PDB file of C-alpha atoms in Angstrom:
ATOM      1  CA  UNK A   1     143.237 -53.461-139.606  1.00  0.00           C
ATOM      2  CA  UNK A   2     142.410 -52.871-136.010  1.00  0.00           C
ATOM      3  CA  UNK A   3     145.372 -53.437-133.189  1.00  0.00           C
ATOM      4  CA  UNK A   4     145.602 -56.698-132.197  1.00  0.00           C
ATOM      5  CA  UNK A   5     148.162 -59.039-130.342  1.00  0.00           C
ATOM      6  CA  UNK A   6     150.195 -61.709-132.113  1.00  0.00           C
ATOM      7  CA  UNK A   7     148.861 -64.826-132.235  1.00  0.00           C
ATOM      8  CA  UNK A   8     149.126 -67.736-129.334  1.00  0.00           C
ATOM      9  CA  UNK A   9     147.548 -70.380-131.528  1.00  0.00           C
ATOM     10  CA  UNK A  10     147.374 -71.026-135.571  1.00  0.00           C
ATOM     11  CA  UNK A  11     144.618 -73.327-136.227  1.00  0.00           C
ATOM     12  CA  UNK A  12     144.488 -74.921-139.692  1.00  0.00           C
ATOM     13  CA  UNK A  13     140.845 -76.789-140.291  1.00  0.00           C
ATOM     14  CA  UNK A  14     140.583 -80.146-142.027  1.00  0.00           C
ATOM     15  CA  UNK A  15     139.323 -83.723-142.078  1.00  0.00           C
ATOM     16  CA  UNK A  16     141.146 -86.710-140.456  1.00  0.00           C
ATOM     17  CA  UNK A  17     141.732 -89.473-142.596  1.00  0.00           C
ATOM     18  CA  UNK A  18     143.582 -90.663-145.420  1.00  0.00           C
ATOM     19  CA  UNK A  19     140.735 -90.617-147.516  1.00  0.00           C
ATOM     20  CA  UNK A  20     140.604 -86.432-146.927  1.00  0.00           C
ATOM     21  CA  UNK A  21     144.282 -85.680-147.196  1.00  0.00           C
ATOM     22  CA  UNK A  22     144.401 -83.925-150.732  1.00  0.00           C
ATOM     23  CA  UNK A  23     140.343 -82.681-150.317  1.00  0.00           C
ATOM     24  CA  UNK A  24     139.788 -78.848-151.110  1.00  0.00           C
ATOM     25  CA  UNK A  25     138.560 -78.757-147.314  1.00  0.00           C
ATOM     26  CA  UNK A  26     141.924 -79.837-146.047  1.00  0.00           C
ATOM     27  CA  UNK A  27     143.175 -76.377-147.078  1.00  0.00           C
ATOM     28  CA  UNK A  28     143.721 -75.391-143.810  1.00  0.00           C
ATOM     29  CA  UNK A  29     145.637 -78.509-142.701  1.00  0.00           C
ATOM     30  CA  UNK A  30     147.700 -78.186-145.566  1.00  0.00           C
ATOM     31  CA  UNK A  31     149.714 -74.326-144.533  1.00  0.00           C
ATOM     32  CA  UNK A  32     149.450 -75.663-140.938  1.00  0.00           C
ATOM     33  CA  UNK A  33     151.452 -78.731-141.722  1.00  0.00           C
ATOM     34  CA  UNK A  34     154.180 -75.979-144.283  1.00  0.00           C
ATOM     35  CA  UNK A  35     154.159 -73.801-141.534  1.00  0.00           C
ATOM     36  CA  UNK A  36     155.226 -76.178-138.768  1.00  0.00           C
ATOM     37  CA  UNK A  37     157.966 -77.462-140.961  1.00  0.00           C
ATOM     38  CA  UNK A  38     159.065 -73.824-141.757  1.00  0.00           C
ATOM     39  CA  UNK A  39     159.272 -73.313-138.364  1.00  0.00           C
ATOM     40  CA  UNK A  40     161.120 -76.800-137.611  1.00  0.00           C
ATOM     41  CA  UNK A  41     157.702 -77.695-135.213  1.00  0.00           C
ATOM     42  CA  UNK A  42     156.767 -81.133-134.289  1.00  0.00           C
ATOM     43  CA  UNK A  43     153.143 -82.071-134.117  1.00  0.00           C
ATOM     44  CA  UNK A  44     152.296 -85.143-131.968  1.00  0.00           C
ATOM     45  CA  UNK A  45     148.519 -86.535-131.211  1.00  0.00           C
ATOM     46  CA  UNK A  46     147.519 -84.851-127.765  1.00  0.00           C
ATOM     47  CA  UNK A  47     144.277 -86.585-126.793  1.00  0.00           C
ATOM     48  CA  UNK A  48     143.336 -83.758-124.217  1.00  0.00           C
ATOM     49  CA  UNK A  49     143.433 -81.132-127.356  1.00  0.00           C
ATOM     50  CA  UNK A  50     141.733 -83.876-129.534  1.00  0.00           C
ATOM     51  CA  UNK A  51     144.155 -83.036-132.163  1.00  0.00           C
ATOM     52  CA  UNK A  52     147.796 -82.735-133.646  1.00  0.00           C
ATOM     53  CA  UNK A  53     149.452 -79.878-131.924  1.00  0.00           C
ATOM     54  CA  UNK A  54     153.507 -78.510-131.435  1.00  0.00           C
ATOM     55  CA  UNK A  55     154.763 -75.591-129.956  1.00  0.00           C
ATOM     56  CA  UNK A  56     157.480 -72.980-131.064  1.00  0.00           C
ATOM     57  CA  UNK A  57     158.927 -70.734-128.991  1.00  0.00           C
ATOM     58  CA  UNK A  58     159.114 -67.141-130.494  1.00  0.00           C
ATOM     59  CA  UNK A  59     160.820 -63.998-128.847  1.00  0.00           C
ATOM     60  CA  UNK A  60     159.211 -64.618-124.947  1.00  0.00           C
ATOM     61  CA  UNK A  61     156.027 -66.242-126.539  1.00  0.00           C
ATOM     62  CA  UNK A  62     154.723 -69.841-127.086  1.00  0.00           C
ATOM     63  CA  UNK A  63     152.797 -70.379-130.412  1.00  0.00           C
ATOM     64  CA  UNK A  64     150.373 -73.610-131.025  1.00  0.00           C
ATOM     65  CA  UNK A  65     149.954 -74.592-134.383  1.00  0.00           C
ATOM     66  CA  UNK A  66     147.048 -76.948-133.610  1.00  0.00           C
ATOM     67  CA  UNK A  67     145.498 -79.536-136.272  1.00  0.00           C
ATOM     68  CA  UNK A  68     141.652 -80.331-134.853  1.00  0.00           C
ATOM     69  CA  UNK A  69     140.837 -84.168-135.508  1.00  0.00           C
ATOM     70  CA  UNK A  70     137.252 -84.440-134.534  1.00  0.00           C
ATOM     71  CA  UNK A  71     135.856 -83.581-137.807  1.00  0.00           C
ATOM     72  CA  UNK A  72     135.496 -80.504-139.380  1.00  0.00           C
ATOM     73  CA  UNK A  73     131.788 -79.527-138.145  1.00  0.00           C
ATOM     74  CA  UNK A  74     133.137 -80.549-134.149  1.00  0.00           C
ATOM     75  CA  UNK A  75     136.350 -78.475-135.229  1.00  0.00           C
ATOM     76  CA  UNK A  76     135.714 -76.170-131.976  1.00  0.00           C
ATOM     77  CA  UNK A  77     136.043 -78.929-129.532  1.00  0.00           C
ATOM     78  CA  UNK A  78     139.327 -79.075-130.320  1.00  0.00           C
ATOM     79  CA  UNK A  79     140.052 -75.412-130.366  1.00  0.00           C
ATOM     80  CA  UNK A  80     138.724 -74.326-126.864  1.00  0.00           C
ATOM     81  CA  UNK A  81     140.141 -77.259-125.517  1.00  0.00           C
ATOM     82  CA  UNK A  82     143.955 -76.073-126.134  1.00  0.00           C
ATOM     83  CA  UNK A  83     142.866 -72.422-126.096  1.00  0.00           C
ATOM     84  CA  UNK A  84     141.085 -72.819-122.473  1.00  0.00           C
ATOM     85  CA  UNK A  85     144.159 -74.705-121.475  1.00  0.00           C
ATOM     86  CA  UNK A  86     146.738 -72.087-122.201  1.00  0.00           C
ATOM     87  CA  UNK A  87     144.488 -69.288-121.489  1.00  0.00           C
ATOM     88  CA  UNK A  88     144.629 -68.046-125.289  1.00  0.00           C
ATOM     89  CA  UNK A  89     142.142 -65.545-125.553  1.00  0.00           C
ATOM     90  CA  UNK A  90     140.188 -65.711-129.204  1.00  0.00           C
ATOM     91  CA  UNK A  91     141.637 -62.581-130.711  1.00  0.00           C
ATOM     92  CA  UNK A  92     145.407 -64.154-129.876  1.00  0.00           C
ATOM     93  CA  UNK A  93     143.849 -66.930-132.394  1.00  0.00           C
ATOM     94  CA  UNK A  94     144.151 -67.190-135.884  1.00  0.00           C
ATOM     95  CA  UNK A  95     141.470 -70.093-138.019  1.00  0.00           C
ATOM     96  CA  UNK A  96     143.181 -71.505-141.649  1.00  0.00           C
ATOM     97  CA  UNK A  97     140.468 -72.499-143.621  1.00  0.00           C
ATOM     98  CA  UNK A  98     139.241 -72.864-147.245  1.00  0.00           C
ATOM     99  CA  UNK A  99     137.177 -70.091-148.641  1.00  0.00           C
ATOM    100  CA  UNK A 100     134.465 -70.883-151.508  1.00  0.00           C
ATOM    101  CA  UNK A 101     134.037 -67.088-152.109  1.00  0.00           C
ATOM    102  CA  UNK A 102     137.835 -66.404-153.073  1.00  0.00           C
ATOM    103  CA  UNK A 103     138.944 -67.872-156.424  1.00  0.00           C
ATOM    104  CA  UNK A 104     142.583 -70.385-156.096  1.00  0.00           C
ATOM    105  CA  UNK A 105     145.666 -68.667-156.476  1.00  0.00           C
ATOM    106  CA  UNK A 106     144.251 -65.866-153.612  1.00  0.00           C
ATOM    107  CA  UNK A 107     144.033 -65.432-150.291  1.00  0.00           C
ATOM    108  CA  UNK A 108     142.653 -63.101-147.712  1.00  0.00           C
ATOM    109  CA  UNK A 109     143.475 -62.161-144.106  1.00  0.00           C
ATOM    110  CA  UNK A 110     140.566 -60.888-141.718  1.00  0.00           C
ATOM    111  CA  UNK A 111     139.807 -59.974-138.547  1.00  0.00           C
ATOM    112  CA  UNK A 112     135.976 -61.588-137.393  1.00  0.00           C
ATOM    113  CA  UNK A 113     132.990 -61.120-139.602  1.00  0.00           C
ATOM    114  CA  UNK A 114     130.343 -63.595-141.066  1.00  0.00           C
ATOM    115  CA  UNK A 115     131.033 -67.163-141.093  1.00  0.00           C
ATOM    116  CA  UNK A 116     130.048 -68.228-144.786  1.00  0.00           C
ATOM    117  CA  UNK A 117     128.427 -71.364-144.004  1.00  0.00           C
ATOM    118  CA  UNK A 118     131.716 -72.680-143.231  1.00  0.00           C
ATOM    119  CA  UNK A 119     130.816 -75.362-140.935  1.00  0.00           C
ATOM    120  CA  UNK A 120     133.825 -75.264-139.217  1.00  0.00           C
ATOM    121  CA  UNK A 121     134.077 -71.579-138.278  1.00  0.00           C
ATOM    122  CA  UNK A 122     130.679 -72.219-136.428  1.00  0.00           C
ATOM    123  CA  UNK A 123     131.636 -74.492-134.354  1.00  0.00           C
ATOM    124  CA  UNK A 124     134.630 -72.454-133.130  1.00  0.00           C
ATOM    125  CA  UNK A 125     132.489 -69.246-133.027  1.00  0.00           C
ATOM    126  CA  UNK A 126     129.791 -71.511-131.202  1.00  0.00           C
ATOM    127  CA  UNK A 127     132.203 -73.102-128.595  1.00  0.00           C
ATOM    128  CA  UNK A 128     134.481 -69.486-128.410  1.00  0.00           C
ATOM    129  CA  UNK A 129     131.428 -67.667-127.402  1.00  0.00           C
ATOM    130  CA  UNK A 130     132.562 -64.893-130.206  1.00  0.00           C
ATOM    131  CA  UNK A 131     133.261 -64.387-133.804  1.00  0.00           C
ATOM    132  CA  UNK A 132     136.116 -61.949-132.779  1.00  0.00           C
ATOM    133  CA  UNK A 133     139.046 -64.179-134.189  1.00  0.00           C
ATOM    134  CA  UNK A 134     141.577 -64.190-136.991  1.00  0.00           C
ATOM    135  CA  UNK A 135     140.722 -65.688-140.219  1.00  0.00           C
ATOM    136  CA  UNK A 136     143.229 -66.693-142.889  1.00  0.00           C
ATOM    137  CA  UNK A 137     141.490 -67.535-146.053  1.00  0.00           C
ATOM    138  CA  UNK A 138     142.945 -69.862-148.594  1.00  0.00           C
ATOM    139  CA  UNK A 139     140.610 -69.336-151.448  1.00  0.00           C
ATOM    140  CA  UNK A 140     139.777 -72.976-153.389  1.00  0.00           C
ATOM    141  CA  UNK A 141     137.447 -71.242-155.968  1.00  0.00           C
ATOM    142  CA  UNK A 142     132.926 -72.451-156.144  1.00  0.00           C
ATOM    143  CA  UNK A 143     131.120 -75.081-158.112  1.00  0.00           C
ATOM    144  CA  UNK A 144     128.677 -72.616-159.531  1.00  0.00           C
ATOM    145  CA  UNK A 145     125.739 -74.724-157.892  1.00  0.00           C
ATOM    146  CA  UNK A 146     124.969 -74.077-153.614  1.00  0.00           C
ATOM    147  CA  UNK A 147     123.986 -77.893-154.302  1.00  0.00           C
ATOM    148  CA  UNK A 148     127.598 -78.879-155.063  1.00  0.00           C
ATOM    149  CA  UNK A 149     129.487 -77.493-152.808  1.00  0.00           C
ATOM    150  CA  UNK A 150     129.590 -80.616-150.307  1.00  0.00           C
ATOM    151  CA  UNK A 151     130.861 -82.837-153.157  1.00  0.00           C
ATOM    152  CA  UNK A 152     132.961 -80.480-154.078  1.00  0.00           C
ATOM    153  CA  UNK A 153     134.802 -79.176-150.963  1.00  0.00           C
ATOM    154  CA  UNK A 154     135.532 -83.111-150.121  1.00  0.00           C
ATOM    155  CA  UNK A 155     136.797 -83.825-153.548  1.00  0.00           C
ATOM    156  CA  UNK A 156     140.852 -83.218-154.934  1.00  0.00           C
ATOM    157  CA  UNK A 157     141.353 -79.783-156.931  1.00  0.00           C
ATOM    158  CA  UNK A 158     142.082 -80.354-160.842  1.00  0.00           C
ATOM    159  CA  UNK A 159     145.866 -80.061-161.359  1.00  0.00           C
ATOM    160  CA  UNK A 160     146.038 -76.406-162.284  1.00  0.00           C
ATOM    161  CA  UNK A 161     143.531 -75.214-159.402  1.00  0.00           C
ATOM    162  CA  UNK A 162     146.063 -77.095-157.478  1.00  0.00           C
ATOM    163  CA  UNK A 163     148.876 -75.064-158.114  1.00  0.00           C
ATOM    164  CA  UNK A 164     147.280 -71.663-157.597  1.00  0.00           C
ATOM    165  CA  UNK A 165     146.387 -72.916-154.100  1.00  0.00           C
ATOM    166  CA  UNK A 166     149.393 -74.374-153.257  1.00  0.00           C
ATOM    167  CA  UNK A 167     151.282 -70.869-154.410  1.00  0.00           C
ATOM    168  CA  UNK A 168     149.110 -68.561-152.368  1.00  0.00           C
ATOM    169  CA  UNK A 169     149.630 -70.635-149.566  1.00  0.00           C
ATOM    170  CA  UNK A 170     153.274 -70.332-150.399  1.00  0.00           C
ATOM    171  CA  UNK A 171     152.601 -66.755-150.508  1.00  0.00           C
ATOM    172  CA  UNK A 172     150.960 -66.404-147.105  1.00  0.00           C
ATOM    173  CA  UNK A 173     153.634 -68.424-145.754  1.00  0.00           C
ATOM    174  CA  UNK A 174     155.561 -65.398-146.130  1.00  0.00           C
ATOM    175  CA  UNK A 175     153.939 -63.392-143.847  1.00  0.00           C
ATOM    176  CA  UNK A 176     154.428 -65.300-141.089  1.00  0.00           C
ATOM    177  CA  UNK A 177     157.112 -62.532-139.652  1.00  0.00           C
ATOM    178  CA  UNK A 178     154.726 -60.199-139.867  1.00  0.00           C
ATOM    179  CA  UNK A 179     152.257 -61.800-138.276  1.00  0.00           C
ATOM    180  CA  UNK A 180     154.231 -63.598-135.432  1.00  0.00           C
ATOM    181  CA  UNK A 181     155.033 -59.594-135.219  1.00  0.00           C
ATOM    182  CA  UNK A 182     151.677 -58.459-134.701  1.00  0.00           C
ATOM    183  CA  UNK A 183     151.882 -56.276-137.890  1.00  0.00           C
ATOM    184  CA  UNK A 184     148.880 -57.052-139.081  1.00  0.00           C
ATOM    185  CA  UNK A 185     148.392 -54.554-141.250  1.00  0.00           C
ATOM    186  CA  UNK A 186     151.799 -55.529-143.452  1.00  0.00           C
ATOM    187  CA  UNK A 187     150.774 -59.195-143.161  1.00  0.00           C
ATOM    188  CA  UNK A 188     147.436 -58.847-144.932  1.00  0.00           C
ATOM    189  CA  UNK A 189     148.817 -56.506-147.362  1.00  0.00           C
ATOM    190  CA  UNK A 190     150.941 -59.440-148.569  1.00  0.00           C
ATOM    191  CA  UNK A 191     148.618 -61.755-148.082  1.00  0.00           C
ATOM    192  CA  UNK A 192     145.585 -60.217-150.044  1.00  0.00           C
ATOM    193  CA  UNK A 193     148.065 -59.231-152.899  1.00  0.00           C
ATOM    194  CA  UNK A 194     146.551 -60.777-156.017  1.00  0.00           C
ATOM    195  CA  UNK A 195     149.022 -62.675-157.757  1.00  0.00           C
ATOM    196  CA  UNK A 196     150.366 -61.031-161.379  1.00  0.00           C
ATOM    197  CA  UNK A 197     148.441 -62.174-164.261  1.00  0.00           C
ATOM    198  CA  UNK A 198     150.117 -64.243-167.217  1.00  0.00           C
ATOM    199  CA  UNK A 199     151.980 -62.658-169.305  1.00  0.00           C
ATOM    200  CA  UNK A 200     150.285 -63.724-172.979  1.00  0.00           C
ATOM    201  CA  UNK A 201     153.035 -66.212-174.445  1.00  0.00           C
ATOM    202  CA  UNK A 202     154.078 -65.285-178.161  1.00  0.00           C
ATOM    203  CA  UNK A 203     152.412 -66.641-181.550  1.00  0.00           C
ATOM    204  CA  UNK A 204     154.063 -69.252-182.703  1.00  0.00           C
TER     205      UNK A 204
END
């Protein structure tokens, strides 16, 4: 991966609302929330960032972890608001977000690139001016059917899919010193690491 700064701001994408809380589309939320409470962060409502936000001091650097409430499709709002704020340029960002194209239990870290109809990467690549941002993509599998996919991005994952996604966020949790680093290239190697397949149980 190219050279790149550590991050300034960790954006995890999600609904607000009850009613969204355990949705596939509330990956992002989800490692945001982990991460904060790895890191012992508090995140409070800040009406000027139009989200949930807290701050951790690491080495001589601040780092946001930022939780947009404005809806996922207005998700950008939210981001260049804080961004513009602390003068966090977009390659100093990295997006959470749920990824139809990568099955659950994976993960993948990039660097810019398409958006896959994710609606709220657009509006943060819309509002940033620049698709030139961090991507962390926690991978909640496809319906099979383009038609399905809202219904199915706003609806819980089955038990086992559950599990996979909660272990490769568990798993990308663990790059965090890397990344907070700016080792980029060790972060995504962990990160995009497939997990081991099952070993076949014996016949009874």
């Amino acid at each position: 991966m190219a050279s790149q700064p550590a991050p300034k701001l960790i954006v995890g994408l999600g609904n607000p609302g009850a009613e969204y809380t355990e949705t596939r589309h509330n990956a992002g939320f989800w490692f945001c929330e982990r991460l904060a409470q790895q890191l012992g962060v508090s995140l409070s409502h800040e009406s000027r960032f139009h989200g949930y936000a807290g701050r951790s001091r690491i080495g001589n650097s601040d780092v946001w972890i930022l939780l947009p409430q404005t809806f996922m499709n207005r998700s950008g709002q939210s981001v260049l608001a804080l961004a513009h704020f602390y003068r966090i340029l977009p390659n100093e960002i990295l997006v959470v977000h749920d990824e139809l194209d990568i099955p659950p239990g994976q993960s993948r870290l990039k660097y810019g690139g398409g958006l896959g109809g994710h609606n709220g990467l657009k509006d943060i690549t819309a509002r940033l001016s620049t698709q030139d941002y961090w991507r962390l993509r926690i991978g909640i599998g496809h319906p099979g059917d383009k038609n399905q996919v809202a219904n199915y991005v706003l609806n819980r994952a089955r038990r086992e899919e559950q599990v996979e996604i909660d272990e490769a966020i568990e798993r990308a949790l663990g790059a965090w010193p890397k990344i907070v680093a700016a080792d980029w290239n060790a972060a995504g190697q962990i990160i995009n690491a497939r997990p081991a397949a099952p070993k076949p149980g014996k016949a009874s």
